[in-house]
XYZ file of C-alpha atoms in Angstrom:
781
model
C 31.546 17.354 -10.443
C 31.372 17.131 -6.656
C 27.660 16.921 -5.796
C 26.468 16.483 -2.219
C 23.696 13.935 -2.470
C 20.696 14.113 -0.209
C 20.465 11.199 2.263
C 17.638 9.548 0.310
C 19.710 9.864 -2.882
C 22.741 8.207 -1.261
C 20.533 5.390 -0.017
C 19.030 4.844 -3.476
C 22.456 4.801 -5.175
C 23.733 2.205 -2.695
C 20.639 0.049 -3.179
C 20.970 0.273 -6.972
C 24.581 -0.919 -6.770
C 23.713 -3.767 -4.397
C 20.811 -4.831 -6.628
C 22.970 -4.678 -9.766
C 25.666 -6.830 -8.181
C 23.021 -9.369 -7.196
C 21.411 -9.404 -10.639
C 24.778 -9.810 -12.368
C 25.181 -13.023 -10.399
C 22.211 -14.628 -12.162
C 22.658 -16.781 -15.256
C 20.297 -15.206 -17.751
C 20.663 -11.826 -19.473
C 18.243 -8.953 -19.094
C 17.627 -9.110 -15.342
C 15.370 -6.199 -14.386
C 15.675 -3.604 -11.624
C 12.799 -1.132 -11.300
C 13.919 2.243 -9.958
C 10.925 4.227 -8.700
C 11.541 7.837 -7.695
C 9.087 10.762 -7.722
C 9.197 13.667 -10.113
C 11.705 16.229 -8.866
C 13.726 13.782 -6.740
C 16.792 13.989 -9.006
C 16.533 10.651 -10.851
C 19.184 11.651 -13.399
C 21.611 12.775 -10.673
C 21.089 9.513 -8.753
C 21.571 7.419 -11.881
C 24.707 9.360 -12.805
C 26.165 8.749 -9.333
C 25.153 5.093 -9.635
C 27.159 4.805 -12.870
C 30.177 6.531 -11.302
C 30.030 4.365 -8.184
C 29.527 1.115 -10.097
C 32.625 1.807 -12.203
C 34.593 2.683 -9.089
C 33.419 -0.161 -6.833
C 33.711 -2.891 -9.485
C 36.953 -1.894 -11.238
C 37.625 -5.423 -12.485
C 34.272 -5.654 -14.286
C 34.090 -4.365 -17.840
C 30.902 -2.296 -18.223
C 29.288 0.047 -20.682
C 25.913 1.754 -20.432
C 23.075 2.427 -22.869
C 20.730 5.211 -21.714
C 17.490 4.946 -23.687
C 14.590 7.414 -23.650
C 11.120 6.164 -24.559
C 8.570 8.304 -26.374
C 8.802 11.326 -28.644
C 10.908 14.387 -28.013
C 14.502 15.248 -27.153
C 14.626 13.983 -23.569
C 17.720 11.892 -24.351
C 19.687 15.005 -25.323
C 18.641 16.729 -22.110
C 19.814 13.631 -20.223
C 23.117 13.702 -22.105
C 23.676 17.318 -21.116
C 22.863 16.562 -17.457
C 25.144 13.516 -17.359
C 28.041 15.447 -18.886
C 27.700 18.125 -16.196
C 27.843 15.519 -13.426
C 30.640 13.405 -14.938
C 32.837 16.395 -15.887
C 34.749 14.370 -18.488
C 34.646 10.829 -17.090
C 32.973 8.573 -17.945
C 32.468 9.559 -21.550
C 28.911 10.370 -22.726
C 28.002 10.068 -26.415
C 24.846 10.115 -28.507
C 24.110 7.301 -30.946
C 23.755 9.690 -33.881
C 27.085 11.442 -33.262
C 29.245 8.479 -32.275
C 28.034 5.540 -34.380
C 27.414 6.902 -37.839
C 31.043 6.550 -38.897
C 31.765 2.847 -38.523
C 32.788 2.406 -34.852
C 32.927 -1.277 -33.937
C 31.793 -1.267 -30.327
C 30.948 0.762 -27.243
C 34.123 1.196 -25.195
C 34.559 0.423 -21.501
C 32.609 2.740 -19.135
C 31.091 4.690 -22.052
C 27.513 5.940 -21.661
C 25.573 6.005 -24.938
C 22.286 7.945 -25.010
C 19.563 7.409 -27.591
C 15.859 7.813 -28.292
C 14.150 4.503 -28.936
C 11.375 5.988 -31.099
C 13.980 7.299 -33.530
C 15.961 4.065 -33.585
C 13.056 1.633 -34.014
C 11.212 3.369 -36.870
C 10.646 1.068 -39.868
C 9.079 1.417 -43.310
C 5.498 0.137 -43.229
C 5.585 -1.807 -46.467
C 9.146 -3.166 -46.561
C 9.822 -3.377 -42.842
C 13.277 -1.833 -43.420
C 14.864 0.383 -40.787
C 14.374 4.108 -41.393
C 17.312 5.309 -39.309
C 20.616 5.119 -41.196
C 22.582 3.917 -38.187
C 20.263 0.892 -37.950
C 20.352 -0.040 -41.655
C 22.514 -2.735 -43.215
C 25.270 -1.316 -45.401
C 28.995 -1.072 -45.951
C 29.648 0.217 -42.475
C 28.687 -1.415 -39.210
C 25.213 -0.465 -38.020
C 24.312 0.035 -34.385
C 22.901 -3.496 -34.142
C 26.309 -4.849 -35.163
C 27.990 -2.531 -32.660
C 25.866 -3.959 -29.864
C 26.667 -7.534 -30.891
C 30.403 -6.859 -30.947
C 30.174 -4.984 -27.629
C 28.469 -7.953 -25.939
C 31.427 -10.133 -26.941
C 33.785 -8.000 -24.815
C 31.856 -6.379 -21.973
C 28.663 -6.245 -19.980
C 25.916 -3.848 -21.060
C 23.673 -2.113 -18.559
C 20.521 -0.705 -20.177
C 18.850 2.255 -18.453
C 15.310 2.966 -19.688
C 14.408 6.540 -18.795
C 10.719 7.283 -18.102
C 10.008 3.587 -18.586
C 6.294 3.980 -17.757
C 5.687 5.296 -21.281
C 5.891 1.814 -22.770
C 7.971 -0.450 -20.545
C 5.338 -3.211 -20.567
C 4.545 -3.125 -24.277
C 5.795 -5.156 -27.200
C 8.036 -2.356 -28.434
C 9.729 -2.124 -25.037
C 10.407 -5.858 -25.187
C 11.769 -5.252 -28.663
C 14.158 -2.702 -27.144
C 15.389 -5.131 -24.482
C 15.877 -7.865 -27.079
C 17.877 -5.562 -29.350
C 20.234 -4.262 -26.643
C 20.698 -7.686 -25.019
C 21.788 -6.070 -21.761
C 23.016 -8.005 -18.744
C 20.971 -5.758 -16.436
C 18.025 -3.518 -17.315
C 17.124 -0.591 -15.041
C 13.632 0.761 -15.633
C 13.499 4.282 -14.213
C 10.223 6.124 -13.626
C 8.089 7.988 -11.103
C 5.151 5.730 -12.013
C 6.507 2.377 -13.273
C 4.101 0.002 -14.967
C 5.550 -3.129 -13.433
C 3.633 -4.425 -10.392
C 5.016 -4.222 -6.886
C 4.180 -5.307 -3.364
C 5.023 -3.701 -0.059
C 8.276 -5.649 0.196
C 9.480 -4.002 -2.981
C 8.847 -6.602 -5.689
C 6.314 -9.237 -6.575
C 6.900 -12.954 -6.412
C 6.670 -13.021 -10.201
C 9.477 -10.464 -10.495
C 11.487 -12.087 -7.722
C 11.531 -15.436 -9.527
C 12.691 -13.640 -12.647
C 15.634 -12.106 -10.838
C 14.182 -8.622 -10.517
C 14.727 -5.946 -7.910
C 12.865 -2.861 -6.783
C 14.548 0.308 -5.512
C 12.132 2.911 -4.189
C 12.610 6.525 -3.166
C 9.837 7.559 -0.803
C 8.119 10.831 -1.784
C 8.027 11.974 1.859
C 11.839 11.889 1.975
C 11.999 14.064 -1.148
C 9.521 16.562 0.294
C 11.304 16.667 3.664
C 14.572 17.540 1.900
C 12.900 20.499 0.164
C 13.290 19.097 -3.355
C 9.615 19.247 -4.282
C 6.576 21.149 -3.092
C 4.686 20.024 -0.034
C 1.262 20.102 -1.657
C -0.733 21.239 -4.673
C -3.769 23.473 -4.117
C -6.592 23.594 -6.680
C -8.605 26.791 -7.274
C -7.589 28.652 -4.135
C -9.843 31.699 -3.489
C -11.583 31.166 -6.838
C -15.028 32.044 -5.423
C -13.901 35.528 -4.378
C -12.391 36.240 -7.778
C -15.272 34.718 -9.769
C -17.687 37.333 -8.389
C -15.872 40.095 -10.301
C -15.301 38.250 -13.597
C -17.627 37.672 -16.562
C -16.886 33.972 -17.079
C -15.025 30.997 -15.614
C -12.180 31.344 -18.098
C -11.476 34.921 -17.035
C -11.793 33.973 -13.365
C -9.231 31.200 -13.725
C -6.751 33.441 -15.543
C -7.281 36.311 -13.090
C -6.705 33.974 -10.132
C -3.466 32.685 -11.682
C -2.353 36.247 -12.489
C -2.918 37.449 -8.911
C -1.289 34.385 -7.355
C 1.812 34.887 -9.520
C 2.160 38.456 -8.238
C 1.782 37.216 -4.636
C 4.473 34.584 -5.196
C 6.826 37.116 -6.788
C 6.573 39.426 -3.759
C 7.031 36.474 -1.387
C 10.198 35.385 -3.208
C 11.556 38.943 -2.991
C 10.981 38.993 0.783
C 12.902 35.691 1.027
C 15.797 37.256 -0.900
C 15.332 34.708 -3.712
C 15.771 35.899 -7.305
C 12.969 33.768 -8.711
C 10.432 34.881 -11.322
C 7.535 32.402 -10.872
C 6.142 30.995 -14.102
C 2.515 30.217 -15.005
C 1.954 27.307 -17.399
C -1.276 27.562 -19.409
C -2.334 24.267 -21.001
C -4.690 24.696 -23.939
C -7.108 21.945 -25.109
C -5.781 19.927 -28.045
C -9.112 20.068 -29.904
C -9.801 22.540 -32.723
C -11.076 25.051 -30.180
C -7.512 25.233 -28.876
C -6.492 27.929 -31.375
C -9.430 30.092 -30.320
C -8.488 29.525 -26.682
C -4.932 30.707 -27.350
C -6.261 33.943 -28.814
C -8.592 34.428 -25.844
C -5.745 33.914 -23.384
C -3.479 36.270 -25.327
C -6.223 38.916 -25.266
C -6.672 38.577 -21.506
C -2.943 38.774 -20.827
C -2.513 41.728 -23.200
C -4.878 43.603 -20.893
C -2.298 42.966 -18.143
C 0.569 44.136 -20.412
C 1.869 40.572 -20.791
C 2.664 40.026 -24.476
C 5.055 38.157 -26.774
C 8.192 39.702 -28.203
C 8.045 39.701 -32.001
C 10.309 41.556 -34.401
C 11.717 43.624 -31.567
C 8.289 44.650 -30.275
C 6.580 43.570 -27.035
C 7.942 42.966 -23.542
C 8.469 39.204 -23.940
C 6.590 38.274 -20.764
C 4.491 35.764 -22.742
C 5.746 32.778 -24.724
C 3.880 30.141 -26.724
C 5.210 26.617 -27.223
C 3.503 24.274 -29.661
C 4.039 20.551 -30.122
C 5.832 20.950 -33.458
C 8.552 23.088 -31.893
C 11.787 21.578 -30.614
C 11.964 21.304 -26.841
C 15.345 23.036 -26.705
C 13.555 26.265 -27.709
C 11.990 26.396 -24.235
C 15.031 25.258 -22.223
C 16.196 28.829 -21.668
C 12.833 29.618 -20.055
C 13.918 27.502 -17.076
C 16.433 30.116 -15.896
C 15.332 31.239 -12.382
C 14.962 34.927 -13.252
C 13.903 34.588 -16.903
C 11.580 37.397 -17.979
C 8.769 35.114 -19.215
C 5.826 35.082 -16.803
C 3.266 32.996 -18.753
C 3.931 30.045 -21.073
C 1.055 28.787 -23.227
C 1.345 25.253 -24.573
C -1.123 23.202 -26.582
C 0.219 19.763 -25.835
C 1.927 18.340 -22.765
C 5.533 19.483 -22.526
C 8.045 16.643 -22.772
C 8.193 14.443 -19.707
C 11.408 15.346 -17.945
C 11.433 19.034 -18.949
C 12.895 20.693 -15.901
C 11.674 24.184 -15.001
C 11.715 24.520 -11.193
C 10.393 28.088 -11.294
C 7.085 26.850 -12.795
C 4.698 27.368 -9.892
C 1.167 27.598 -11.323
C -0.695 25.428 -13.838
C -3.797 26.719 -15.637
C -5.746 23.922 -17.283
C -8.855 24.598 -19.376
C -11.858 22.361 -19.860
C -11.458 19.533 -22.366
C -14.299 17.712 -24.113
C -13.505 14.618 -22.028
C -13.168 14.098 -18.290
C -10.002 15.255 -16.601
C -8.076 13.063 -14.198
C -5.365 14.914 -12.294
C -2.341 12.701 -11.772
C 1.215 13.361 -10.659
C 2.380 13.078 -14.287
C -0.065 15.854 -15.244
C 1.208 18.345 -12.690
C 4.820 17.187 -12.630
C 5.996 20.394 -14.232
C 5.083 22.464 -11.136
C 6.334 20.051 -8.465
C 9.995 21.057 -8.229
C 11.316 23.671 -5.810
C 13.349 26.388 -7.584
C 16.287 26.305 -5.140
C 15.871 22.741 -3.810
C 14.779 24.001 -0.412
C 11.599 25.003 1.364
C 11.010 28.614 2.374
C 9.806 30.331 5.518
C 6.647 31.437 3.715
C 4.505 28.326 3.212
C 2.878 29.896 0.151
C 6.127 29.273 -1.727
C 6.171 25.598 -0.731
C 2.911 24.889 -2.564
C 2.010 24.509 -6.214
C -1.234 25.929 -7.584
C -3.683 24.668 -10.196
C -6.481 26.827 -11.580
C -9.091 25.204 -13.805
C -12.627 25.863 -15.059
C -13.761 22.265 -14.648
C -17.110 21.756 -12.954
C -15.873 18.699 -11.082
C -12.484 17.138 -10.589
C -11.620 13.491 -10.447
C -8.370 12.829 -8.653
C -6.760 9.484 -9.275
C -5.547 7.747 -6.137
C -1.773 7.572 -6.079
C -0.611 4.284 -4.583
C 2.947 5.580 -4.498
C 2.946 9.380 -4.228
C 1.594 10.922 -1.013
C -1.490 12.447 -2.705
C -0.207 15.980 -2.573
C -2.975 17.139 -4.921
C -5.569 18.669 -2.609
C -8.919 19.764 -4.011
C -11.282 19.409 -1.043
C -11.721 22.742 0.711
C -12.761 23.456 4.292
C -13.318 26.960 5.671
C -12.503 28.168 9.165
C -15.589 28.700 11.341
C -16.933 32.259 11.591
C -16.774 32.330 15.404
C -12.985 31.892 15.385
C -11.083 34.591 17.266
C -7.352 35.325 17.204
C -5.234 32.953 19.345
C -2.250 35.241 19.900
C 0.144 32.380 20.656
C 3.661 31.808 19.358
C 4.689 28.903 17.118
C 8.150 27.505 16.356
C 9.563 26.068 13.144
C 13.005 25.044 11.943
C 14.407 23.282 8.903
C 16.825 20.354 9.150
C 20.297 21.599 10.072
C 22.559 18.572 10.515
C 23.218 15.480 8.392
C 25.947 14.059 10.616
C 28.609 14.863 8.046
C 31.910 16.647 7.552
C 31.356 19.697 5.344
C 33.623 22.102 3.478
C 34.227 24.007 6.735
C 36.649 21.172 7.543
C 39.145 22.518 4.994
C 40.433 25.290 7.259
C 40.496 22.999 10.302
C 42.615 20.388 8.536
C 45.046 23.000 7.231
C 45.415 24.618 10.645
C 45.973 21.222 12.301
C 48.482 20.018 9.692
C 50.347 23.327 9.682
C 50.678 23.298 13.449
C 51.875 19.675 13.509
C 54.506 20.119 10.798
C 55.394 23.729 11.606
C 54.502 25.060 8.153
C 52.439 27.925 6.753
C 50.984 29.170 3.460
C 53.079 32.299 3.973
C 56.213 30.242 3.355
C 57.389 29.015 -0.011
C 56.237 25.448 -0.834
C 59.853 24.215 -1.016
C 60.532 25.567 2.490
C 57.395 23.862 3.803
C 58.366 20.593 2.119
C 61.742 20.593 3.910
C 60.057 21.101 7.273
C 57.638 18.243 6.612
C 60.515 15.972 5.553
C 62.407 16.921 8.715
C 59.587 15.271 10.657
C 60.402 11.999 8.915
C 57.923 12.196 6.016
C 59.115 11.000 2.585
C 57.628 13.241 -0.111
C 59.559 11.591 -2.929
C 57.208 8.635 -3.448
C 57.372 7.442 -7.043
C 55.375 4.261 -6.502
C 52.947 3.007 -3.954
C 53.555 -0.691 -3.533
C 51.737 -3.344 -1.600
C 53.438 -6.403 -0.159
C 51.627 -9.601 -1.104
C 52.245 -13.216 -0.214
C 54.361 -15.121 -2.729
C 55.884 -18.549 -3.377
C 54.148 -20.147 -0.403
C 53.417 -23.869 -0.528
C 50.558 -25.685 1.160
C 50.939 -29.320 2.229
C 47.969 -31.117 0.656
C 48.351 -34.029 3.077
C 47.362 -31.758 5.967
C 45.061 -29.477 3.970
C 41.955 -30.288 5.991
C 43.805 -29.447 9.193
C 44.888 -25.980 8.096
C 43.724 -23.294 10.485
C 44.675 -19.732 11.415
C 47.109 -17.394 9.683
C 49.288 -19.089 7.081
C 53.027 -18.673 7.380
C 54.258 -16.916 4.269
C 57.416 -18.323 2.672
C 57.979 -15.229 0.578
C 56.630 -11.804 -0.306
C 56.431 -9.730 -3.459
C 56.041 -5.963 -3.734
C 53.746 -4.832 -6.529
C 52.601 -1.374 -7.509
C 48.992 -0.614 -6.575
C 46.670 0.450 -9.403
C 45.240 3.978 -9.277
C 41.666 2.799 -8.646
C 42.796 0.554 -5.776
C 44.877 3.392 -4.352
C 41.751 5.539 -4.227
C 39.912 2.746 -2.387
C 42.722 2.538 0.218
C 42.781 6.328 0.553
C 39.035 6.612 1.103
C 39.036 3.698 3.538
C 41.706 5.412 5.617
C 39.522 8.512 5.750
C 36.457 6.429 6.721
C 38.441 4.842 9.561
C 39.174 8.269 11.016
C 35.825 10.062 10.746
C 35.071 9.666 14.448
C 31.509 10.737 15.298
C 30.625 11.738 11.741
C 28.644 8.706 10.609
C 27.482 10.021 7.246
C 30.377 8.542 5.309
C 29.095 9.257 1.808
C 28.742 12.970 2.467
C 31.908 13.264 4.581
C 34.577 11.538 2.484
C 34.503 14.048 -0.451
C 34.958 17.000 1.938
C 37.868 15.353 3.744
C 39.549 14.372 0.470
C 39.216 17.940 -0.782
C 40.759 19.285 2.446
C 43.783 16.975 2.093
C 44.267 17.780 -1.600
C 44.018 21.524 -0.938
C 46.636 21.315 1.811
C 49.056 19.410 -0.413
C 48.513 21.922 -3.224
C 48.462 25.150 -1.236
C 51.123 24.373 1.382
C 53.425 21.824 -0.278
C 52.938 22.902 -3.894
C 52.012 19.403 -5.091
C 50.809 20.762 -8.460
C 54.461 21.131 -9.461
C 55.476 17.573 -8.561
C 55.187 16.364 -12.139
C 52.528 13.724 -11.582
C 48.753 14.075 -11.278
C 48.773 15.934 -7.968
C 45.820 14.167 -6.313
C 47.317 10.761 -7.081
C 50.665 11.923 -5.713
C 49.006 13.182 -2.524
C 47.403 9.767 -2.041
C 50.740 7.987 -2.450
C 52.504 10.244 0.036
C 49.621 10.030 2.507
C 49.393 6.211 2.400
C 53.061 5.246 2.247
C 54.079 3.015 5.155
C 56.717 5.515 6.264
C 54.261 8.441 6.253
C 50.888 6.985 7.091
C 51.210 7.253 10.855
C 51.961 10.979 10.670
C 49.038 11.788 8.395
C 46.526 9.579 10.181
C 47.457 11.347 13.420
C 46.930 14.735 11.762
C 43.599 13.614 10.286
C 42.303 12.166 13.560
C 43.355 15.321 15.433
C 41.702 17.533 12.807
C 38.460 15.550 13.043
C 38.554 15.933 16.818
C 39.164 19.696 16.465
C 36.375 19.908 13.914
C 33.686 18.772 16.373
C 33.430 22.220 17.945
C 33.402 23.893 14.520
C 30.612 21.611 13.314
C 28.590 22.161 16.477
C 28.833 25.911 15.941
C 27.957 25.472 12.271
C 24.851 23.474 13.182
C 23.855 26.034 15.811
C 24.156 28.816 13.237
C 22.117 26.822 10.722
C 19.459 26.246 13.337
C 19.450 29.937 14.253
C 19.158 30.854 10.578
C 16.297 28.431 9.995
C 14.562 28.934 13.335
C 11.390 30.951 13.122
C 9.065 32.078 15.877
C 5.889 33.683 14.652
C 2.313 34.436 15.777
C 0.233 31.351 15.070
C -3.328 31.401 13.797
C -5.481 28.796 12.113
C -5.473 29.470 8.376
C -8.738 30.808 6.861
C -8.983 27.669 4.734
C -7.424 24.230 4.521
C -7.242 21.811 1.583
C -7.461 18.035 1.688
C -7.179 14.919 -0.483
C -10.059 12.464 -0.688
C -7.759 9.441 -0.348
C -5.651 10.567 2.604
C -8.372 12.456 4.468
C -11.903 11.466 5.471
C -14.913 13.633 6.222
C -16.057 13.307 9.840
C -19.267 14.307 11.594
C -17.717 16.308 14.410
C -19.113 18.802 16.859
C -17.368 22.151 17.253
C -14.510 21.412 14.819
C -12.588 24.525 13.746
C -13.240 23.920 10.030
C -16.377 23.144 8.093
C -16.595 20.468 6.878
C -14.318 18.439 9.152
C -11.645 16.458 7.282
C -9.209 14.338 9.296
C -6.357 12.090 8.207
C -7.382 8.473 7.733
C -4.251 7.234 9.517
C -5.103 8.676 12.928
C -4.286 6.354 15.831
C -6.919 4.622 17.959
C -6.156 6.815 21.031
C -6.543 9.934 18.843
C -9.940 8.775 17.571
C -11.061 8.041 21.135
C -9.915 11.487 22.263
C -11.934 13.053 19.425
C -15.019 11.159 20.670
C -14.306 12.554 24.145
C -14.195 16.097 22.710
C -17.484 15.551 20.885
C -19.077 14.284 24.093
C -17.988 17.527 25.809
C -18.930 19.850 22.952
C -21.024 22.056 25.246
C -17.827 23.129 27.050
C -15.864 23.838 23.847
C -15.790 26.731 21.361
C -13.780 24.685 18.843
C -11.092 21.998 18.535
C -8.494 21.343 15.845
C -6.265 18.401 14.876
C -2.713 19.657 14.413
C -0.386 18.303 11.722
C 3.377 17.894 11.362
C 6.370 19.237 9.482
C 4.727 22.320 8.047
C 4.785 25.941 8.970
C 1.025 26.327 8.982
C 0.854 23.813 11.829
C 1.550 24.674 15.466
C 5.042 23.762 16.724
C 7.059 23.946 19.961
C 10.844 23.756 20.291
C 12.270 20.848 22.274
C 15.663 19.204 22.782
C 16.372 15.483 22.846
C 19.769 13.732 23.083
C 21.607 16.928 22.169
C 19.455 17.701 19.118
C 16.920 20.479 18.578
C 13.560 19.477 17.105
C 10.006 20.701 16.585
C 7.170 19.134 18.576
C 3.652 19.332 17.105
C 1.007 18.731 19.840
C -1.862 16.635 18.503
C -4.766 18.931 19.399
C -5.561 22.570 20.051
C -8.815 23.070 21.982
C -10.465 26.437 22.635
C -12.705 26.063 25.709
C -15.886 28.017 26.306
C -14.307 29.704 29.350
C -11.569 31.197 27.119
C -8.733 28.804 27.933
C -6.653 27.234 25.160
C -5.590 23.617 25.629
C -2.521 22.057 23.941
C -2.726 18.262 24.104
C -0.502 15.384 23.002
C -2.380 12.068 23.007
C -0.508 8.896 23.965
C -1.414 5.280 24.347
C -1.541 4.009 27.943
C 1.312 1.654 27.066
C 3.546 4.392 25.642
C 7.000 2.816 25.360
C 8.714 6.182 24.951
C 7.157 7.562 28.125
C 10.425 7.824 30.053
C 12.535 9.342 27.269
C 11.173 10.777 24.029
C 7.737 11.708 25.414
C 9.359 13.128 28.559
C 11.366 15.598 26.462
C 8.230 16.741 24.647
C 6.119 16.956 27.791
C 8.609 19.121 29.662
C 9.150 21.348 26.606
C 5.384 21.863 26.428
C 5.183 22.954 30.070
C 8.152 25.289 29.622
C 6.473 26.798 26.572
C 3.262 27.453 28.562
C 5.235 29.191 31.333
C 7.352 31.242 28.911
C 4.281 32.495 27.036
C 2.998 34.152 30.228
C -0.514 33.564 28.974
C -2.821 32.519 31.806
C -5.290 31.097 29.318
C -2.806 28.447 28.095
C -2.692 24.962 29.605
C -2.109 21.422 28.416
C 0.056 18.330 28.595
C 0.315 14.641 27.725
C -3.083 12.917 27.888
C -3.942 9.215 28.078
C -7.051 7.150 28.695
C -6.847 4.707 31.599
C -9.701 2.822 33.210
C -12.263 4.603 30.982
C -11.157 8.041 32.189
C -8.889 10.638 30.588
C -5.823 11.751 32.561
C -3.348 14.586 31.995
C 0.229 15.327 33.045
C 0.698 19.085 33.421
C 3.716 19.208 35.770
C 7.039 20.834 34.899
C 8.761 17.478 35.463
C 7.221 14.584 33.571
C 6.881 11.318 35.537
C 5.590 8.351 33.533
C 5.653 6.046 36.548
C 3.029 8.231 38.256
C 0.846 7.655 35.228
C 1.261 3.929 35.644
C 0.132 4.354 39.265
C -2.941 6.329 38.160
C -1.450 9.427 39.810
C -2.166 11.914 36.995
C -4.958 14.464 37.133
C -8.360 13.554 35.783
C -10.188 16.039 33.558
C -12.670 17.009 36.255
C -9.818 18.506 38.277
C -9.192 20.944 35.409
C -12.859 21.970 35.182
C -13.028 20.698 31.625
């Protein structure tokens, strides 16, 4: 299955391979690599691509893989299904129960065996005998014997899925001892093993461990997971019309679901957002289920039983098999509310789940990423123009909420609310936003370009018969009848030991031998040739599959390679790489890549135009914050009450805020802008041929009615002549284009205890260094 990995996924796969190669070089077995990736980042996809790439890049090593799930449930079967979809037949994926209950001796090369450790490890309390038949001693080989025989022939790589469940416990050590793997990969969003900023602790480093980390910000930026989670949005307004907190919570979730549904429809997305209702596990849980059912029945949301009911409600209990709820994950499934009494299996994937309702337990609640993981994923792996759809929502009737600090995840759970001040008046200014449009890669649009280039060079066309086209290609000097692809290697060459220490430079070969190149090596040569001719397209991992597909399609569609009797892709590689032909095809490829530049530029422009949005900007009525990433500040005239600001603000920004507070009598309000979100204020700017969004640091509404847009820089700004210049000039152009006399602003710095501003159309950093910028007094601030 040809899957275009996101850049962060490609990076993680490469790091996993590099770490594995390093760990295989150590003496002892069981070297550990911790793979930390947030919920919704595509851990299974990345691990599948890691397995594929490891097999491909180390063809001489004999591997097999054991994929082990920890904890109760059927997560291993879900993983098996996902792996089979990615692998599309190779490598082979089997389950322990299906493949090793009939006496197989060992796991074969490249095979991936999936299992659930809880099912395998179960033993009788009194006798200590294994419960699972495939683990018991008997006439046939048990799985323990299979592992022992496998270790005699090949290396085992153990992958522990959701390792945080028990990776540091005695039973997890029991698992590692049983498998006896050469390398162990512990995969989790929240691994239990310690880490330091450099990726692994000294303790782990001495033990031959590695740490591969996917940063949550990268996952969010790629649109894979939601930008933030909001708790109890607008609950006060709804609570006024409801009898109790339980009804208020359910009503809020019901209304938000309807809002989300309409927003998806406006985006042209066929998504039916799902509300998850988690019921307390105590005895009162059954009563709570009935109360929820009664409330939803009043909204005509009921179960389907015996052919009656609309089926908009479903109930999942712990004793039910998880596969019974898999079909609920379909994007447009009719179910709108799912009640569950116990946490759904870790790893259950339902990207349309958008709202979590959680009722009061008898003990304190701590919201963690694992708790809300089911509503983190984006349904179409992209962010939408409407920011409402890029958030997850939690509604709960808890009196207070304790949020655990996430050392790893970016604290997207936001429960601290601030309201916009009452004196706020409409800004009536335009904001700009665009999604990422270019990854520096060759895409599927290259297919037509390659065919057009090759057809023109060889004088062929799809309108002709393949045999006619083949003759024309051969008339150019190309040999299409390549039975073998051979490589000339040095042979029968003798080295004079007497002068061995004096040997230097290229050795003179006394003989050569021609040997056929293996299929896996041929693929390596083929891909390397493509890499050598990619020109300006630096994203090799994303580009090579598209180029390969273009070449294969041309051979099939124009030359009819499917009828050549041999696996047609392999035959295309042989013809392409043969010494007699290679020069022709490399010329065609290089020319096609050169021709493709204009096509890609147009493609990027169209993507930008599609994703570009200009819209009236206003401060939102309320903002939400996290107590670990934001701090409450005593500020004068801030646009929200209370004032929460990010703890990572720079020193110049903090000093500018003090300056604003000192001049509060001249200000109606001021606001600290953010980045990378549509509810922040953005301006379009261009830099080195690319189009980006610039988010000025501060918006300031002055008492005289003017609106200031300010970007704060340090007096030693190293980017002053380049990067900052592009932003500064874009800001001035924006102010002119808006034709709003109340708008002003620019780059501001503090020099010699005074604040200066550059508000000229042409930005000149050297004038700043000569103290030639305006001081605030000149602007009547």
